[in-house]
Coordinates of C-alpha atoms and ligand atoms in Angstrom, one line a residue:
M1 CA 7.3 -14.3 -21.4
R2 CA 11.0 -13.6 -21.0
T3 CA 12.2 -10.2 -22.3
I4 CA 15.6 -9.2 -23.5
S5 CA 17.3 -5.9 -24.1
S6 CA 20.9 -4.7 -24.2
P7 CA 22.1 -1.7 -22.1
E8 CA 24.5 -0.8 -25.0
Q9 CA 21.4 0.3 -26.9
H10 CA 21.2 3.6 -25.0
G11 CA 24.4 4.8 -26.6
H12 CA 22.6 5.6 -29.9
N13 CA 21.1 9.0 -29.5
P14 CA 21.4 11.2 -32.6
P15 CA 20.1 14.8 -32.3
S16 CA 18.2 15.1 -35.5
E17 CA 17.0 13.6 -38.8
F18 CA 15.3 15.0 -42.0
I19 CA 11.5 14.4 -42.0
D20 CA 9.6 15.6 -45.0
G21 CA 12.5 17.8 -46.0
Q22 CA 13.0 19.4 -42.6
L23 CA 15.6 18.9 -40.0
K24 CA 13.7 17.7 -36.9
P25 CA 14.5 16.3 -33.5
Y26 CA 15.2 12.5 -33.8
L27 CA 12.0 10.5 -33.1
E28 CA 13.6 7.2 -32.4
T29 CA 14.9 8.0 -28.9
P30 CA 16.3 6.1 -25.9
R31 CA 13.2 7.3 -24.1
R32 CA 11.2 4.7 -26.1
V33 CA 13.0 1.9 -24.3
E34 CA 12.5 3.5 -20.9
I35 CA 8.7 3.9 -21.6
I36 CA 8.4 0.2 -22.7
E37 CA 10.4 -1.0 -19.7
A38 CA 8.3 1.0 -17.3
A39 CA 5.1 -0.4 -18.8
L40 CA 6.4 -4.0 -18.7
A41 CA 7.1 -3.4 -15.0
V42 CA 3.6 -2.1 -14.3
A43 CA 2.2 -5.1 -16.0
E44 CA 4.4 -7.3 -13.8
M45 CA 6.1 -8.8 -16.8
P46 CA 9.7 -9.9 -16.3
A47 CA 12.3 -7.1 -16.6
P48 CA 14.5 -7.4 -19.7
E49 CA 17.6 -9.5 -19.3
A50 CA 20.9 -8.5 -21.0
P51 CA 21.8 -10.8 -23.9
R52 CA 25.2 -12.5 -24.3
D53 CA 27.4 -11.4 -27.2
F54 CA 26.8 -13.7 -30.1
G55 CA 29.8 -12.3 -32.0
L56 CA 29.8 -11.2 -35.6
A57 CA 29.1 -14.5 -37.4
P58 CA 25.2 -14.4 -37.2
I59 CA 25.3 -10.7 -38.3
L60 CA 27.6 -11.4 -41.3
A61 CA 25.2 -14.2 -42.4
V62 CA 22.8 -11.3 -43.2
H63 CA 24.9 -8.2 -43.8
S64 CA 28.1 -7.6 -45.9
A65 CA 31.5 -7.4 -44.1
E66 CA 32.2 -4.1 -45.8
Y67 CA 28.9 -2.6 -44.5
V68 CA 29.4 -3.8 -41.0
A69 CA 33.0 -2.4 -41.0
Y70 CA 31.5 0.9 -42.3
L71 CA 29.1 1.0 -39.4
E72 CA 31.9 0.3 -36.9
H73 CA 34.3 3.0 -38.2
A74 CA 32.1 5.6 -40.0
Y75 CA 31.8 8.1 -37.1
A76 CA 35.6 8.2 -36.3
R77 CA 36.4 8.7 -40.0
W78 CA 33.8 11.3 -40.3
L79 CA 35.3 13.3 -37.4
E80 CA 38.8 12.8 -38.7
A81 CA 37.7 14.4 -42.0
G82 CA 36.5 17.5 -40.0
L83 CA 32.8 16.8 -40.5
P84 CA 30.2 17.8 -37.9
A85 CA 29.8 15.8 -34.6
A86 CA 26.0 15.6 -35.0
G87 CA 26.5 12.4 -37.0
V88 CA 27.2 10.7 -40.2
M89 CA 24.6 11.4 -42.8
P90 CA 24.9 11.5 -46.6
S91 CA 24.6 14.6 -48.7
T92 CA 25.3 12.8 -52.0
V93 CA 23.8 9.4 -52.7
A94 CA 25.0 6.6 -55.0
V95 CA 21.9 6.0 -57.2
R96 CA 21.6 4.2 -60.6
G97 CA 24.7 4.6 -62.8
M98 CA 27.0 6.2 -60.3
R99 CA 30.3 4.6 -59.2
A100 CA 31.3 3.4 -55.7
G101 CA 35.0 4.0 -55.9
S102 CA 35.6 6.7 -53.3
S103 CA 36.5 5.9 -49.7
H104 CA 35.8 9.4 -48.5
P105 CA 33.5 9.3 -45.4
Q106 CA 30.9 11.3 -47.3
A107 CA 31.0 8.9 -50.2
Q108 CA 30.7 5.9 -47.9
A109 CA 27.6 7.5 -46.2
G110 CA 26.0 7.9 -49.7
L111 CA 26.8 4.3 -50.6
F112 CA 25.6 2.5 -47.5
C113 CA 22.5 4.6 -46.6
F114 CA 19.2 5.1 -48.5
D115 CA 17.6 8.0 -46.6
L116 CA 18.3 10.8 -44.1
S117 CA 16.9 9.1 -41.0
A118 CA 19.8 6.9 -39.9
P119 CA 22.6 9.1 -38.6
I120 CA 25.6 7.3 -37.1
V121 CA 26.9 8.8 -33.9
A122 CA 29.6 7.6 -31.4
G123 CA 27.4 4.9 -29.8
T124 CA 25.6 3.7 -32.9
Y125 CA 27.7 0.7 -33.8
L126 CA 27.7 -0.8 -30.2
A127 CA 24.0 0.0 -29.8
A128 CA 23.2 -1.8 -33.1
R129 CA 25.3 -4.8 -32.0
G130 CA 23.5 -4.8 -28.7
S131 CA 20.1 -4.6 -30.4
A132 CA 21.1 -7.6 -32.7
N133 CA 22.3 -9.5 -29.7
A134 CA 18.9 -8.9 -28.0
A135 CA 17.1 -10.5 -31.0
L136 CA 19.6 -13.3 -31.1
G137 CA 19.1 -13.9 -27.4
G138 CA 15.4 -14.2 -28.0
A139 CA 16.0 -16.7 -30.8
A140 CA 18.2 -18.7 -28.5
L141 CA 15.4 -18.9 -26.0
L142 CA 13.1 -20.4 -28.7
L143 CA 15.8 -22.9 -29.6
A144 CA 16.0 -23.8 -25.9
G145 CA 12.3 -24.6 -26.0
E146 CA 10.6 -21.4 -24.8
R147 CA 7.2 -20.8 -26.3
A148 CA 7.9 -17.0 -26.9
A149 CA 10.2 -14.2 -26.1
Y150 CA 10.2 -10.4 -26.6
A151 CA 13.4 -8.6 -27.8
L152 CA 13.3 -5.0 -26.9
C153 CA 15.5 -3.9 -29.8
R154 CA 16.7 -0.4 -30.3
P155 CA 17.7 0.8 -32.9
P156 CA 15.0 -1.1 -34.9
G157 CA 16.0 -3.2 -37.9
H158 CA 13.5 -4.0 -40.6
H159 CA 14.5 -1.2 -43.0
A160 CA 18.2 -2.3 -43.0
A161 CA 19.2 -4.4 -45.9
H162 CA 22.3 -6.5 -46.8
D163 CA 24.4 -3.4 -47.0
L164 CA 22.1 -0.4 -46.5
A165 CA 21.0 1.6 -43.4
G166 CA 17.8 3.7 -43.4
G167 CA 14.6 4.5 -41.5
Y168 CA 16.4 4.4 -38.0
C169 CA 17.7 0.9 -38.8
F170 CA 21.3 -0.3 -39.1
L171 CA 21.4 -4.1 -38.5
N172 CA 18.3 -6.1 -39.3
N173 CA 17.6 -7.7 -35.9
A174 CA 14.5 -9.7 -37.1
A175 CA 16.4 -11.0 -40.2
I176 CA 19.5 -11.9 -38.1
A177 CA 17.3 -13.8 -35.6
A178 CA 15.2 -15.5 -38.4
H179 CA 18.4 -16.6 -40.2
L180 CA 19.7 -18.1 -37.0
L181 CA 16.4 -20.0 -36.5
A182 CA 16.3 -21.2 -40.1
T183 CA 19.9 -22.6 -39.9
A184 CA 19.8 -23.8 -36.3
N185 CA 20.2 -27.5 -37.4
E186 CA 23.2 -26.7 -39.6
E187 CA 24.9 -24.8 -36.8
A188 CA 24.2 -27.6 -34.4
S189 CA 25.8 -30.2 -36.7
D190 CA 28.7 -27.9 -37.5
N191 CA 29.5 -27.7 -33.9
G192 CA 28.9 -31.4 -33.5
V193 CA 26.2 -30.6 -30.8
A194 CA 22.8 -32.3 -30.8
L195 CA 20.3 -29.5 -30.4
E196 CA 17.1 -30.3 -28.5
L197 CA 14.3 -29.4 -31.0
G198 CA 11.3 -30.4 -28.9
D199 CA 8.2 -32.2 -30.3
E200 CA 8.4 -33.0 -34.0
P201 CA 5.2 -34.1 -35.6
L202 CA 7.0 -36.0 -38.4
G203 CA 8.9 -38.0 -35.7
G204 CA 12.0 -40.1 -36.3
G205 CA 15.3 -38.6 -37.4
L206 CA 13.6 -37.0 -40.4
W207 CA 13.5 -33.5 -38.9
S208 CA 17.3 -33.3 -38.4
M209 CA 17.7 -33.7 -42.2
R210 CA 15.3 -30.9 -43.1
P211 CA 16.3 -27.3 -42.2
P212 CA 13.6 -25.6 -40.2
T213 CA 11.5 -22.9 -41.8
V214 CA 10.7 -19.5 -40.4
A215 CA 7.8 -17.0 -41.1
V216 CA 8.5 -13.3 -40.5
L217 CA 5.3 -11.4 -39.9
D218 CA 5.9 -7.7 -40.1
I219 CA 3.2 -5.5 -38.4
D220 CA 5.1 -2.2 -38.3
F221 CA 3.2 0.6 -40.2
H222 CA 6.1 0.8 -42.7
H223 CA 7.0 -2.0 -45.1
G224 CA 10.0 -4.0 -44.0
N225 CA 12.0 -3.4 -47.1
G226 CA 15.2 -4.7 -45.6
T227 CA 13.8 -8.0 -44.4
Q228 CA 12.0 -8.5 -47.7
A229 CA 15.2 -7.9 -49.7
I230 CA 17.3 -10.2 -47.4
F231 CA 15.0 -13.2 -47.9
Y232 CA 13.6 -12.4 -51.3
D233 CA 15.2 -15.4 -53.1
R234 CA 14.9 -17.8 -50.2
S235 CA 12.2 -20.4 -49.6
D236 CA 13.2 -21.2 -46.0
V237 CA 12.0 -17.8 -44.7
F238 CA 8.5 -16.6 -45.6
F239 CA 8.1 -12.8 -45.3
V240 CA 4.6 -11.4 -44.8
S241 CA 3.9 -7.7 -44.2
L242 CA 0.9 -5.5 -43.5
H243 CA 1.8 -1.8 -44.1
G244 CA 0.8 1.6 -45.4
D245 CA 0.8 1.4 -49.2
P246 CA 4.2 2.4 -50.5
D247 CA 2.5 4.3 -53.3
R248 CA 1.8 7.0 -50.6
E249 CA 4.1 6.1 -47.7
Y250 CA 7.7 5.5 -46.8
P251 CA 9.7 3.4 -47.9
F252 CA 8.1 4.2 -51.3
F253 CA 10.4 1.9 -53.4
L254 CA 9.4 -1.5 -52.1
G255 CA 6.3 -3.1 -50.5
F256 CA 3.9 -3.5 -53.4
A257 CA 1.5 -6.4 -53.7
D258 CA 3.2 -7.8 -56.8
E259 CA 6.5 -8.5 -55.0
R260 CA 6.2 -12.2 -54.5
G261 CA 9.8 -13.4 -54.2
A262 CA 12.3 -14.4 -56.9
G263 CA 14.0 -17.6 -58.0
A264 CA 13.8 -20.3 -55.2
G265 CA 12.0 -17.6 -53.2
E266 CA 9.2 -17.2 -55.6
G267 CA 5.9 -17.4 -53.7
Y268 CA 7.6 -16.8 -50.3
N269 CA 7.0 -13.1 -50.0
L270 CA 3.6 -11.6 -49.3
N271 CA 2.9 -7.9 -49.2
L272 CA -0.5 -6.6 -48.0
P273 CA -0.4 -2.8 -48.6
L274 CA -3.2 -0.9 -47.0
E275 CA -5.1 2.4 -47.5
K276 CA -5.0 5.4 -45.2
G277 CA -7.3 5.3 -42.1
V278 CA -7.2 1.6 -41.5
D279 CA -9.1 0.9 -38.2
D280 CA -9.1 -2.1 -35.8
A281 CA -11.7 -4.1 -37.7
R282 CA -10.1 -3.6 -41.1
Y283 CA -6.6 -4.4 -39.8
L284 CA -7.8 -7.5 -38.0
A285 CA -9.6 -8.7 -41.1
V286 CA -6.5 -8.3 -43.3
L287 CA -4.3 -9.9 -40.6
E288 CA -6.4 -13.1 -41.1
N289 CA -5.1 -13.3 -44.7
A290 CA -1.6 -13.0 -43.4
L291 CA -2.1 -15.7 -40.8
E292 CA -3.8 -18.0 -43.3
A293 CA -0.8 -17.8 -45.5
I294 CA 1.5 -18.5 -42.6
T295 CA -0.6 -21.5 -41.6
A296 CA -0.4 -22.8 -45.1
Y297 CA 3.4 -22.4 -45.1
S298 CA 3.6 -24.3 -41.8
P299 CA 6.8 -22.8 -40.4
R300 CA 8.8 -24.2 -37.5
Y301 CA 9.2 -20.7 -35.9
L302 CA 7.6 -17.3 -36.1
V303 CA 9.4 -14.0 -35.9
V304 CA 7.2 -10.9 -35.5
S305 CA 8.6 -7.5 -36.5
A306 CA 6.5 -5.7 -33.9
G307 CA 6.1 -2.0 -34.8
F308 CA 3.4 0.1 -33.1
D309 CA 3.3 3.0 -35.5
T310 CA 0.0 1.7 -36.7
F311 CA -1.5 3.3 -33.5
G312 CA -3.9 6.1 -34.1
G313 CA -1.8 8.7 -32.4
D314 CA 1.5 7.9 -34.2
P315 CA 3.2 10.9 -35.8
L316 CA 4.6 8.7 -38.7
G317 CA 1.6 6.6 -39.5
D318 CA -1.9 7.1 -40.9
F319 CA -3.7 4.1 -39.5
Q320 CA -6.1 4.3 -36.6
L321 CA -5.4 1.3 -34.4
T322 CA -6.3 1.5 -30.7
T323 CA -4.4 0.0 -27.8
G324 CA -7.0 -2.8 -27.6
A325 CA -6.3 -3.9 -31.2
F326 CA -2.8 -5.0 -30.3
A327 CA -4.2 -7.5 -27.7
H328 CA -6.4 -9.0 -30.5
I329 CA -3.4 -9.1 -32.8
G330 CA -1.3 -10.9 -30.1
A331 CA -4.1 -13.4 -29.4
R332 CA -4.5 -14.3 -33.1
I333 CA -0.8 -14.7 -33.5
A334 CA -0.8 -17.0 -30.4
Q335 CA -3.4 -19.2 -32.0
L336 CA -0.9 -20.2 -34.7
G337 CA 0.7 -22.3 -32.0
L338 CA 4.2 -21.5 -33.1
P339 CA 7.4 -20.7 -31.0
T340 CA 7.3 -16.9 -31.5
L341 CA 9.9 -14.2 -31.2
F342 CA 8.6 -10.6 -30.9
V343 CA 11.2 -8.1 -32.2
Q344 CA 10.6 -4.4 -31.4
E345 CA 10.6 -2.2 -34.5
G346 CA 8.9 1.3 -34.7
G347 CA 6.3 3.1 -32.6
Y348 CA 6.6 6.9 -31.9
A349 CA 3.4 7.8 -30.0
I350 CA 5.6 7.8 -27.0
E351 CA 2.8 8.2 -24.3
A352 CA 1.0 5.1 -25.6
L353 CA 4.0 3.0 -26.7
G354 CA 4.5 1.1 -23.4
Q355 CA 0.8 0.2 -23.2
N356 CA 0.7 -0.9 -26.8
V357 CA 3.6 -3.2 -26.3
V358 CA 2.1 -4.7 -23.1
S359 CA -1.2 -5.1 -25.0
L360 CA 0.3 -7.1 -27.8
L361 CA 2.4 -9.4 -25.4
M362 CA -0.4 -9.9 -22.9
G363 CA -2.9 -10.6 -25.8
F364 CA -0.5 -13.3 -27.0
E365 CA -0.1 -14.8 -23.5
E366 CA -3.8 -14.9 -22.9
G367 CA -4.6 -16.0 -26.5
Ligands
SP5_1 C1 11.5 1.6 -37.9 C2 10.6 2.6 -38.5 O1 9.4 2.7 -38.1 N1 11.1 3.5 -39.3 C3 10.4 4.5 -39.9 C4 11.2 5.6 -40.6 C5 10.2 6.5 -41.4 N2 10.9 7.7 -41.9 C6 10.2 8.4 -42.8 C7 9.2 9.3 -42.2 C8 8.3 10.0 -43.2 C9 7.4 10.9 -42.5 N3 6.3 11.3 -43.3 C10 5.1 11.5 -42.4 C11 3.8 11.2 -43.1 C12 2.7 11.0 -42.1 N4 1.6 10.3 -42.7
ZN2 ZN1 7.7 2.0 -38.9

């Protein structure tokens, strides 16, 4: 399996975040990438390739132009206003009836951010662009006929919504890749280029008239609120997530079982919130329900938001998965028989993170 990662991603390295009301050293560190790369090397998997720059268009298909411009300029404006170099973080947030009129850097932070775990520093914007490019590079490999790819994305993406950062996420890498895959035909005909789509069971020219569909399977411990929100009213992307019940866990305000999609997207969102202490057997049993729903949807592509904070030793999760469970998860995902893009999300048990990633990817390859 080819792997992709952008060297720009290292430039995002904020000193701290608020966790449970306390200022703590930032958990989502550049070291995570080093650990994963080292484990890939030990497992004799291909070293990550740098992606090409896909430009802003695939990002603006998912995020607002105002938000992306904010991410680009926020840190410089923050410094110009004499605010601390540690990073852009809101102190006052725009909730419910409040107005969005002020362009002050503090007001902008409170408008485009939903928590205190996504500080913007000097390298954040380029790192987020590099991370999105890695996911897009992986999607491009699937479009070129690869069976699977792993995008080692950092910062992660699944909490980032149309115009909101949070939970270490700025650009929603999985959503950007999923949208590209779901609109690949359109893009191809826009460019007047015939895209090789590989075997098509329906045969004939039928396929080229039907846009492909994509399932996003989110296995991070936390609900992928951003991905869900981005695709909530769409039927061409089916979002399925297993996660700690938001009744007790971050992100608290989305991820409940009764969120099933809206409008044209009704029925195309599936949340499987889980209790504390979930072990391998319990997780794998619920995963079967997710995979069954994906099989019934019969997508053309699969994007996996691959978080590893379900691991027993993770400081942010309360599940008890072992390293071995990730191999079973990978193998079961492989049995769907779909072109599959793995997109790195969370995972903070740093000493086990590399092994857990390898376990998932090797499980897939051997499945
Ligand atoms: C991508 C990703 O995994 N982001 C997660 C951000 C979570 N931030 C909130 C952390 C709340 C910590 N509470 C600890 C409770 C332990 N059960
Ligand atoms: Zn997570």
